[in-house]
Short mmCIF file of C-alpha atoms and ligand atoms in Angstrom, two decimals:
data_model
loop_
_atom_site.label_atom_id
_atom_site.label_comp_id
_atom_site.label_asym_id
_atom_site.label_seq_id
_atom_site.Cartn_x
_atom_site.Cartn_y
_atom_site.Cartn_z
CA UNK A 1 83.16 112.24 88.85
CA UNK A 2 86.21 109.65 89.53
CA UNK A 3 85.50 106.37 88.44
CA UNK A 4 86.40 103.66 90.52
CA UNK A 5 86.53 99.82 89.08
CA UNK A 6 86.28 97.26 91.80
CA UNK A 7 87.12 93.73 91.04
CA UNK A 8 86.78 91.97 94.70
CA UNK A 9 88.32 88.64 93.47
CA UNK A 10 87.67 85.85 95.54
CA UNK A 11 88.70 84.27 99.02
CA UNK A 12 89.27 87.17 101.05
CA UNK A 13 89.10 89.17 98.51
CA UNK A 14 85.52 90.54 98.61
CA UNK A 15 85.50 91.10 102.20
CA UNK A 16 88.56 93.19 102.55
CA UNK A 17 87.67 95.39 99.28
CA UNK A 18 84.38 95.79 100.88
CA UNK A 19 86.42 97.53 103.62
CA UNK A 20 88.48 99.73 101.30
CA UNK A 21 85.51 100.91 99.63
CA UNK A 22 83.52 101.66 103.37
CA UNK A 23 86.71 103.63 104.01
CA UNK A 24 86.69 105.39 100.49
CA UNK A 25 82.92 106.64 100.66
CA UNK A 26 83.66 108.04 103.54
CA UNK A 27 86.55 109.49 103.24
CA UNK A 28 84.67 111.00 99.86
CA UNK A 29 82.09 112.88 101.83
CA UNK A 30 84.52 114.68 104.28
CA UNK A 31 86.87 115.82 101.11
CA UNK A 32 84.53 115.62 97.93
CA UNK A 33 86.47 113.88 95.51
CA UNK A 34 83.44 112.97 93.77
CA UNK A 35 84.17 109.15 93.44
CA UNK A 36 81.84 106.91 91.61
CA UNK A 37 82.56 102.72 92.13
CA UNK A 38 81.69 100.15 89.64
CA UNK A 39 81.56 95.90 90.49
CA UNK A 40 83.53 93.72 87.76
CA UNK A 41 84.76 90.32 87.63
CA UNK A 42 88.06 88.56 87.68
CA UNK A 43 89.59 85.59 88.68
CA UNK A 44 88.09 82.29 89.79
CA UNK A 45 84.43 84.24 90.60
CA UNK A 46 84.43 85.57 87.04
CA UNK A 47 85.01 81.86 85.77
CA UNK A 48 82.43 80.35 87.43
CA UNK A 49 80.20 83.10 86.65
CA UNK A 50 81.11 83.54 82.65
CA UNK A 51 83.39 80.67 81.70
CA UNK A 52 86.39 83.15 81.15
CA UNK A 53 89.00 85.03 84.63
CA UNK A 54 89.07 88.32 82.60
CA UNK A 55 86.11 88.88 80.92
CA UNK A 56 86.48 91.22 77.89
CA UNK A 57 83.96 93.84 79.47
CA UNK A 58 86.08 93.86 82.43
CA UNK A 59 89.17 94.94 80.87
CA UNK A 60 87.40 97.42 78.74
CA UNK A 61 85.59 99.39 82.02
CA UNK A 62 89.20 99.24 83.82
CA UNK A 63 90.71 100.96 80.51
CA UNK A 64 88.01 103.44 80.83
CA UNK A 65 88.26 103.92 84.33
CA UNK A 66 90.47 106.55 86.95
CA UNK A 67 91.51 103.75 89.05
CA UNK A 68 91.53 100.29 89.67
CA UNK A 69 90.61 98.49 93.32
CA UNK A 70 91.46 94.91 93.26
CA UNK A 71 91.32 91.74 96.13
CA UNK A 72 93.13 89.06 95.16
CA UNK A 73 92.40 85.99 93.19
CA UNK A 74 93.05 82.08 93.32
CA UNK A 75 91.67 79.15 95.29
CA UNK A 76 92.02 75.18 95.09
CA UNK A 77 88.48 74.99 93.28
CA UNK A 78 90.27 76.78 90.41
CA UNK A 79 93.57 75.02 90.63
CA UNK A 80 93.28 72.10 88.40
CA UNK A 81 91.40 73.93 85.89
CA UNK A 82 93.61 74.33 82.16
CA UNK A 83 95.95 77.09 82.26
CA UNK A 84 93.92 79.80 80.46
CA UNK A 85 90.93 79.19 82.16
CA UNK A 86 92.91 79.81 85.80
CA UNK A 87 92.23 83.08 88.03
CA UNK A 88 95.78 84.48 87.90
CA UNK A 89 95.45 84.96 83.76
CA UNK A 90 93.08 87.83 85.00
CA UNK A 91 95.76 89.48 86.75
CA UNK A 92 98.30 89.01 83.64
CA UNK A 93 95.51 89.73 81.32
CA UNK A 94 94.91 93.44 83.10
CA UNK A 95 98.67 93.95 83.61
CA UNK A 96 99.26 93.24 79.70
CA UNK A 97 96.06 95.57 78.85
CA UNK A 98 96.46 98.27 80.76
CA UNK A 99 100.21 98.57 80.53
CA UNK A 100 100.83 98.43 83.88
CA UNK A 101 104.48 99.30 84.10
CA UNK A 102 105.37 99.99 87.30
CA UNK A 103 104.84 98.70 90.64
CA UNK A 104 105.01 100.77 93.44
CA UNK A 105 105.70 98.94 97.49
CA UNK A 106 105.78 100.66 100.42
CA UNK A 107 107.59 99.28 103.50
CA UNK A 108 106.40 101.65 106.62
CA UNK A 109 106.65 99.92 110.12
CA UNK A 110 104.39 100.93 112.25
CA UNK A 111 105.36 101.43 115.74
CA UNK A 112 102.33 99.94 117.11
CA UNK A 113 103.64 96.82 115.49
CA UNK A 114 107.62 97.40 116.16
CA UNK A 115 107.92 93.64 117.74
CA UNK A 116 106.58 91.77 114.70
CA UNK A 117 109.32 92.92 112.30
CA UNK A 118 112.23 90.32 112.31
CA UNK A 119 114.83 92.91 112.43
CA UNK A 120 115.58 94.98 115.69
CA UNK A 121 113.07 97.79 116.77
CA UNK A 122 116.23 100.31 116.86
CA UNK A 123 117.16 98.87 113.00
CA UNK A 124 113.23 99.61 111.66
CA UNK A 125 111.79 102.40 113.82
CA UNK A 126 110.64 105.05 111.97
CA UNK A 127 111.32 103.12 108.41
CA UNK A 128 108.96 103.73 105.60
CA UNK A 129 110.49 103.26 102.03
CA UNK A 130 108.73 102.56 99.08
CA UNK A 131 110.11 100.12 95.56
CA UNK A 132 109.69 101.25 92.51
CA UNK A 133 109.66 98.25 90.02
CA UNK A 134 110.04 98.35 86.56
CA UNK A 135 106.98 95.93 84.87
CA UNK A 136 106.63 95.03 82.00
CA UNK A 137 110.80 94.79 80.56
CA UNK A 138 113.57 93.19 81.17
CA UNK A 139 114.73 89.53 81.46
CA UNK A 140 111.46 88.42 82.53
CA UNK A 141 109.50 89.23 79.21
CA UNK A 142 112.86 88.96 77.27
CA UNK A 143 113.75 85.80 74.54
CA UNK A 144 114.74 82.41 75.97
CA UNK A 145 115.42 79.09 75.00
CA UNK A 146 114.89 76.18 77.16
CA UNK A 147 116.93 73.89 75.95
CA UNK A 148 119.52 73.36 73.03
CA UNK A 149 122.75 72.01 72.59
CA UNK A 150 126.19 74.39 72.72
CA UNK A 151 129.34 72.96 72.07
CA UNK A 152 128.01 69.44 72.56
CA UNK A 153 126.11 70.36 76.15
CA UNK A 154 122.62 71.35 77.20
CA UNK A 155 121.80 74.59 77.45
CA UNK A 156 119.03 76.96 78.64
CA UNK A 157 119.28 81.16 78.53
CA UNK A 158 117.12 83.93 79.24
CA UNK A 159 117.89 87.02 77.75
CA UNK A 160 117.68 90.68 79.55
CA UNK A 161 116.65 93.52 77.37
CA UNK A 162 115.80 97.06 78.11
CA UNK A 163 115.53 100.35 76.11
CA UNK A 164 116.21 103.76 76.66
CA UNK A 165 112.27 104.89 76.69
CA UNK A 166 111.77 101.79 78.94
CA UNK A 167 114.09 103.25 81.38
CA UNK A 168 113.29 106.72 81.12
CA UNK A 169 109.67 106.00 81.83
CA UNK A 170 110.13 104.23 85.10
CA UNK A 171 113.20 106.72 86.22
CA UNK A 172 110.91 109.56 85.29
CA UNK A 173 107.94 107.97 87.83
CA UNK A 174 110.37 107.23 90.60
CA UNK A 175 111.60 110.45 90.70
CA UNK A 176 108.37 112.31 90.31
CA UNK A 177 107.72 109.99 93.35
CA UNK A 178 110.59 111.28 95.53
CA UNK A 179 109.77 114.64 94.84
CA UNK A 180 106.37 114.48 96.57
CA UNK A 181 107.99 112.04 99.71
CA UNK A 182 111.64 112.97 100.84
CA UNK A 183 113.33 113.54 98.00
CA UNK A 184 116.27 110.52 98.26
CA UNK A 185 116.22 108.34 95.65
CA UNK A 186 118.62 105.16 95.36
CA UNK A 187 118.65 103.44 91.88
CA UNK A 188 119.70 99.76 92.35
CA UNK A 189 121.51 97.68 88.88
CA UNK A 190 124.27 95.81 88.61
CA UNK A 191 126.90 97.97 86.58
CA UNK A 192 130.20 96.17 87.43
CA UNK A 193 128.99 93.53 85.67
CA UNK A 194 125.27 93.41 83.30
CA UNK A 195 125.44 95.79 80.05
CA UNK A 196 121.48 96.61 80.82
CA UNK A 197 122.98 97.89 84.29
CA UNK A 198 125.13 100.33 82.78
CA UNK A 199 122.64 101.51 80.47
CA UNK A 200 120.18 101.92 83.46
CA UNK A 201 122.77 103.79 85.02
CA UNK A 202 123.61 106.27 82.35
CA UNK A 203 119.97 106.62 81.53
CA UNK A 204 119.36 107.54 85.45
CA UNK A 205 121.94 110.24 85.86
CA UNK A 206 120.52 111.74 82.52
CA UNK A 207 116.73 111.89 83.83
CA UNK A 208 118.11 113.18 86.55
CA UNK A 209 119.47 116.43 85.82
CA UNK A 210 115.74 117.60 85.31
CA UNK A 211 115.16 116.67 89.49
CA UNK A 212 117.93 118.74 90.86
CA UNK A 213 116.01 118.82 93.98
CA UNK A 214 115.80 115.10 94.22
CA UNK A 215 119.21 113.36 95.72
CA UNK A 216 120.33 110.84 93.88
CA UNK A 217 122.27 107.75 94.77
CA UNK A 218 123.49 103.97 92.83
CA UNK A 219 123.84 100.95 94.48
CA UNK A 220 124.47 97.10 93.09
CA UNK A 221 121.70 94.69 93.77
CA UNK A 222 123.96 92.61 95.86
CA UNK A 223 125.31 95.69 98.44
CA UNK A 224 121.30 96.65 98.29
CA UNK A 225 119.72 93.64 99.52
CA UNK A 226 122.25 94.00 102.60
CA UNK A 227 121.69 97.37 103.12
CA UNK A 228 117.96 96.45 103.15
CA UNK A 229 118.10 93.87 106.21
CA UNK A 230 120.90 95.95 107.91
CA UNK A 231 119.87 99.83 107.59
CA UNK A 232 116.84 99.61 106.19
CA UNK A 233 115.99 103.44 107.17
CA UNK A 234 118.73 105.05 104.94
CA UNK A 235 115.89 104.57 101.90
CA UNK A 236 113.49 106.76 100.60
CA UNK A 237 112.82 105.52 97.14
CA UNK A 238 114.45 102.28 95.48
CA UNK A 239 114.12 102.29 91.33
CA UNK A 240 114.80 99.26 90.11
CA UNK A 241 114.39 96.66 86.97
CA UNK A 242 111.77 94.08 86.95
CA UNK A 243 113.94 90.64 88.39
CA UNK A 244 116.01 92.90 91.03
CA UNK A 245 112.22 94.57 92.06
CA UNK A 246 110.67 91.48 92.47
CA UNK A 247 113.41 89.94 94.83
CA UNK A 248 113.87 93.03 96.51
CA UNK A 249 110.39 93.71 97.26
CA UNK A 250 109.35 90.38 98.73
CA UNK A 251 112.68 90.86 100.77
CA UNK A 252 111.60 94.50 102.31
CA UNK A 253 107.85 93.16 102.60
CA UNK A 254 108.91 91.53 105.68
CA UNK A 255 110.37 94.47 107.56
CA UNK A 256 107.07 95.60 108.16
CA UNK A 257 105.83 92.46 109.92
CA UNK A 258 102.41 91.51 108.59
CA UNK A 259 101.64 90.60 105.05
CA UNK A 260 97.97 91.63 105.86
CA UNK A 261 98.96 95.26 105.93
CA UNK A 262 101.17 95.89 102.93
CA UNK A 263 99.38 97.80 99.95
CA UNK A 264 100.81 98.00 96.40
CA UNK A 265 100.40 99.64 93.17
CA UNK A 266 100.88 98.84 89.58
CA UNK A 267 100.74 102.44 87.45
CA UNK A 268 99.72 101.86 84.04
CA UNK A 269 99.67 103.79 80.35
CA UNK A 270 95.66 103.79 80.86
CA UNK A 271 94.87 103.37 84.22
CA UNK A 272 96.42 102.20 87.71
CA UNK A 273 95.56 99.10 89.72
CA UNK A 274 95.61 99.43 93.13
CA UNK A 275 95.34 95.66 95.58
CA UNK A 276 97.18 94.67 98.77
CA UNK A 277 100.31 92.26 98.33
CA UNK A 278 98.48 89.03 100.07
CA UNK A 279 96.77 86.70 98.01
CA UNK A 280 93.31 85.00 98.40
CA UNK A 281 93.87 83.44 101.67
CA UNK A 282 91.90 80.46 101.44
CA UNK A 283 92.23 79.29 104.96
CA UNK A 284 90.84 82.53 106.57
CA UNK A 285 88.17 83.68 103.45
CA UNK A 286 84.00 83.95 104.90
CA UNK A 287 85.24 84.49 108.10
CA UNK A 288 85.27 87.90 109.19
CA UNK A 289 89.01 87.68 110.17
CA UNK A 290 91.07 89.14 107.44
CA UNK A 291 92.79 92.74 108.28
CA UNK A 292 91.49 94.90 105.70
CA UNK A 293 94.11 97.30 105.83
CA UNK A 294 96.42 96.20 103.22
CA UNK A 295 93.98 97.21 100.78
CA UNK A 296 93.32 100.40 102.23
CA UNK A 297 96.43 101.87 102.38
CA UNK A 298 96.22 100.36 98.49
CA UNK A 299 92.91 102.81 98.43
CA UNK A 300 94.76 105.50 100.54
CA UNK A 301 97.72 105.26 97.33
CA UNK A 302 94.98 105.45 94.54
CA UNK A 303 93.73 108.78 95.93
CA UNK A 304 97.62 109.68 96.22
CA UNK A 305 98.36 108.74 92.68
CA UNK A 306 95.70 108.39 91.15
CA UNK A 307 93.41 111.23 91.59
CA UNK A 308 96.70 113.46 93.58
CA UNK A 309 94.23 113.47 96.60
CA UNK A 310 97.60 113.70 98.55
CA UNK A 311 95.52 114.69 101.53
CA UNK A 312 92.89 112.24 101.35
CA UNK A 313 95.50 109.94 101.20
CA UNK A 314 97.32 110.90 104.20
CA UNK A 315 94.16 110.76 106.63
CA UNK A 316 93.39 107.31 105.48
CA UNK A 317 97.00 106.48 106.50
CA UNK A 318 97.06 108.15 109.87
CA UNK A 319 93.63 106.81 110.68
CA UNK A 320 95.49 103.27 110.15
CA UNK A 321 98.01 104.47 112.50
CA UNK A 322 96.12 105.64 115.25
CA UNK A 323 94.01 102.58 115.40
CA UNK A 324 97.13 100.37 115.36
CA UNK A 325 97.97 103.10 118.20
CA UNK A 326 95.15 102.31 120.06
CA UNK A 327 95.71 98.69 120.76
CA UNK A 328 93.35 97.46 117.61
CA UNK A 329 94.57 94.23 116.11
CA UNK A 330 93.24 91.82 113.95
CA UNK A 331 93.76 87.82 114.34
CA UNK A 332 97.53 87.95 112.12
CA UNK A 333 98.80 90.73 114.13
CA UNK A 334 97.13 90.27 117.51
CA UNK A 335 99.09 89.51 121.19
CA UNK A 336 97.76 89.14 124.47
CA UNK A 337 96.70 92.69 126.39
CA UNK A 338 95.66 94.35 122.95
CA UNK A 339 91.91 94.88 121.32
CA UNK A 340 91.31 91.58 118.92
CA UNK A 341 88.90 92.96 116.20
CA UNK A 342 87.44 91.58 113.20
CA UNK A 343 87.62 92.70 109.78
CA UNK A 344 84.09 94.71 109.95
CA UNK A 345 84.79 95.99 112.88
CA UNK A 346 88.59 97.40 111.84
CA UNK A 347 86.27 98.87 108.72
CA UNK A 348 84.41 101.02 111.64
CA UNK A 349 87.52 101.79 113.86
CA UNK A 350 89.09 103.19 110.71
CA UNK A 351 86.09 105.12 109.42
CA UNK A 352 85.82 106.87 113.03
CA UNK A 353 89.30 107.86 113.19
CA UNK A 354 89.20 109.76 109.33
P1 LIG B 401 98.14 84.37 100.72
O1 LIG B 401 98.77 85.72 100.70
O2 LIG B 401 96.74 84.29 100.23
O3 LIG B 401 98.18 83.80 102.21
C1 LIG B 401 99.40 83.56 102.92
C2 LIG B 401 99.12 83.56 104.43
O4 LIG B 401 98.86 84.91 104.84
C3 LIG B 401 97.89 82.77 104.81
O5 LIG B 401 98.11 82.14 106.06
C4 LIG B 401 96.79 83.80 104.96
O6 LIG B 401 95.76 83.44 105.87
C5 LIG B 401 97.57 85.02 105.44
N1 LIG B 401 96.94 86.25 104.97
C6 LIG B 401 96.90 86.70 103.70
N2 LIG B 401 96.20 87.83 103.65
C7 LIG B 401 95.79 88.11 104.90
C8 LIG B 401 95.01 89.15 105.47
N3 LIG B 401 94.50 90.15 104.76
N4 LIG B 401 94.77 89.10 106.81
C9 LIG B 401 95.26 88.10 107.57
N5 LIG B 401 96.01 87.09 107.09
C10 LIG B 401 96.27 87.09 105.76
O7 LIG B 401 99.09 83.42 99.87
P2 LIG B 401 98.89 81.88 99.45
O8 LIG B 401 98.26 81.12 100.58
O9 LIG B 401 100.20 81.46 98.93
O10 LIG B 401 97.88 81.91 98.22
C11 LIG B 401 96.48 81.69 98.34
C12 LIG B 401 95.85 81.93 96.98
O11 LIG B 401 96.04 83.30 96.60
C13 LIG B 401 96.45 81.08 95.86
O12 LIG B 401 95.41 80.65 95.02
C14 LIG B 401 97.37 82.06 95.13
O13 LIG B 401 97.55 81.71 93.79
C15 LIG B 401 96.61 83.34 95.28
N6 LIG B 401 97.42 84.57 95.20
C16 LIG B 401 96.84 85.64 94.57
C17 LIG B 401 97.51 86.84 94.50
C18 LIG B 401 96.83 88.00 93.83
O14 LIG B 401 95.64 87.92 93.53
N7 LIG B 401 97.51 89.10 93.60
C19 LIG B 401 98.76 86.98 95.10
C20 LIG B 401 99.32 85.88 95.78
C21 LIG B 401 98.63 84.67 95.82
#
């Protein structure tokens, strides 16, 4: 059996990972994976429930787990609450404990949805790239100071740091990743100028000599983020360090169009975590209006990578498509003349295309 964690979080949260787990069972009986799902807590429900967003036994069933499926977390009842106490510790707490090093994005526009991308239909059609973000390194979890005085001014610095290992493990994992998509992968650094860059680089080209059939390309950050809003379609894969990933990916997010539809994954050194990119949503949580598909495509990835249920995965996906196909839209990506459906009723819609 597969074991399956699923923290639902709160706001939308439990409604749309009620979808993605709909979708899952049945996507279990037509290919026999053998998946088994367990309920924890995290996040502003787990407070009010045991005082604490990540409750020990929580992390310790996710470490013991194949996968993680997670909502989101957050809400104003939560936000005045003292730091530790506040739902998003629960998502640092798991990222820290499970060693969740990489996050994996997909961008894929849908042509269903061609009009709601801010870029022109002839600049997205057919685009579907994917950002692979190193984690856990970098100048993000590097020294700093916040203040002190240099030559007789303030001063604040942050200090970038990354290892060979640290490099070869993400390289390694975005390669692996081309292989099994189309086999073009662009590393992104900043070479000309950052000495982390140009050990990146030379730590790249040496990983990849053992991926011949992978083609490999370098880019600086700066010529990247253009390339991303004015050919987005030359990408496959993107490899990049934690601060350029997490620009990057919130810029590429919006080629898609809809926020509600983007799925993510964080791959970890015990297990992977698996939640769509949207938050809580508040304003639209009990209502029966949230598009669950974000997190299914985030299911449709943990079967990918995961449990390699590369097939499983790819019916989920197309299933997604061909409702989009057939005029189905939910409330955030609905126009006049298509199909407006809730987010129980997208469950269904899905679950009769699989
Ligand atoms: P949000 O992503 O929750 O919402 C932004 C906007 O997108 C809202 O208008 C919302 O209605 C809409 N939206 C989001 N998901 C949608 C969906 N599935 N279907 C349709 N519309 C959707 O971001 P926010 O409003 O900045 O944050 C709300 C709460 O979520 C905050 O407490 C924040 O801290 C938390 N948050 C959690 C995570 C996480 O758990 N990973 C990520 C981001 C924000």
């Amino acid at each position: 059996m597969k074991k399956i964690i699923v923290i639902a979080g709160d706001g939308v949260g439990p409604e749309v990972t009620k979808s993605a787990v709909t979708v899952l069972k049945k996507i279990d009986e037509k290919f026999k994976i053998g998946l088994e799902f367990e309920t924890r807590y995290a996040g502003g429900s787990a407070y009010d429930k045991f005082g604490e967003p990540l409750p020990a036994e929580t992390l310790e069933a996710c470490k013991n787990a194949d996968a993680v499926l997670f909502g989101a977390v957050g809400g104003k009842k939560w936000d005045n609450l003292e730091v530790k106490f506040r739902p998003e510790q629960a998502l640092f707490g798991l990222r820290k404990g499970l060693g969740l090093f990489a996050n994996l994005r997909p961008v894929k526009v849908y042509e269903a949805l061609i009009d709601g991308s801010p870029l022109k239909p002839e600049l997205v059609s057919g685009c579907d790239l994917l950002i692979v973000r190193e984690l856990v390194g970098g100048i993000y979890f590097g020294d700093r100071c916040e203040s002190e005085i240099y030559n007789g001014v303030e001063c604040a610095w942050d200090m970038e740091n990354y290892s060979v290992p640290e490099v070869e493990r993400i390289t390694k994992l975005a390669f692996d990743t081309a292989k099994i998509r189309r086999g073009k992968l662009t590393s992104v650094d900043k070479a000309n100028v950052l000495s982390t860059s140009r050990l990146w680089r030379r730590v790249v080209n040496d990983v990849a000599k053992n991926y011949p059939e992978v083609e490999l390309n370098h880019l600086y950050v700066d010529n990247c983020a253009m390339q991303l809003a004015v050919n987005p379609k030359q990408f496959d894969v993107i490899v990049t360090s934690n601060m350029f990933g997490d620009i990057l990916s919130d810029e590429a997010s919006v080629i898609g169009g809809s926020i509600g539809l983007m799925p993510s994954a964080s791959i970890g050194e015990l297990t992977s975590f698996y939640e769509p990119i949207h938050g809580s949503a508040p304003d639209i949580a009990g209502k029966n209006i949230a598009n669950p598909m974000g997190t299914i495509l985030s299911a449709a990835m943990l079967l990918r990578y995961s449990l390699q249920a590369e097939d499983a995965a790819k019916t989920i996906e197309a299933a997604i498509d061909k409702t989009l196909a057939d005029g189905y839209r939910t409330a955030d990506i609905y126009k006049d003349g298509f199909k407006k459906i809730g987010t129980e009723e997208a469950t269904e819609i899905i679950c009769e295309r699989l």
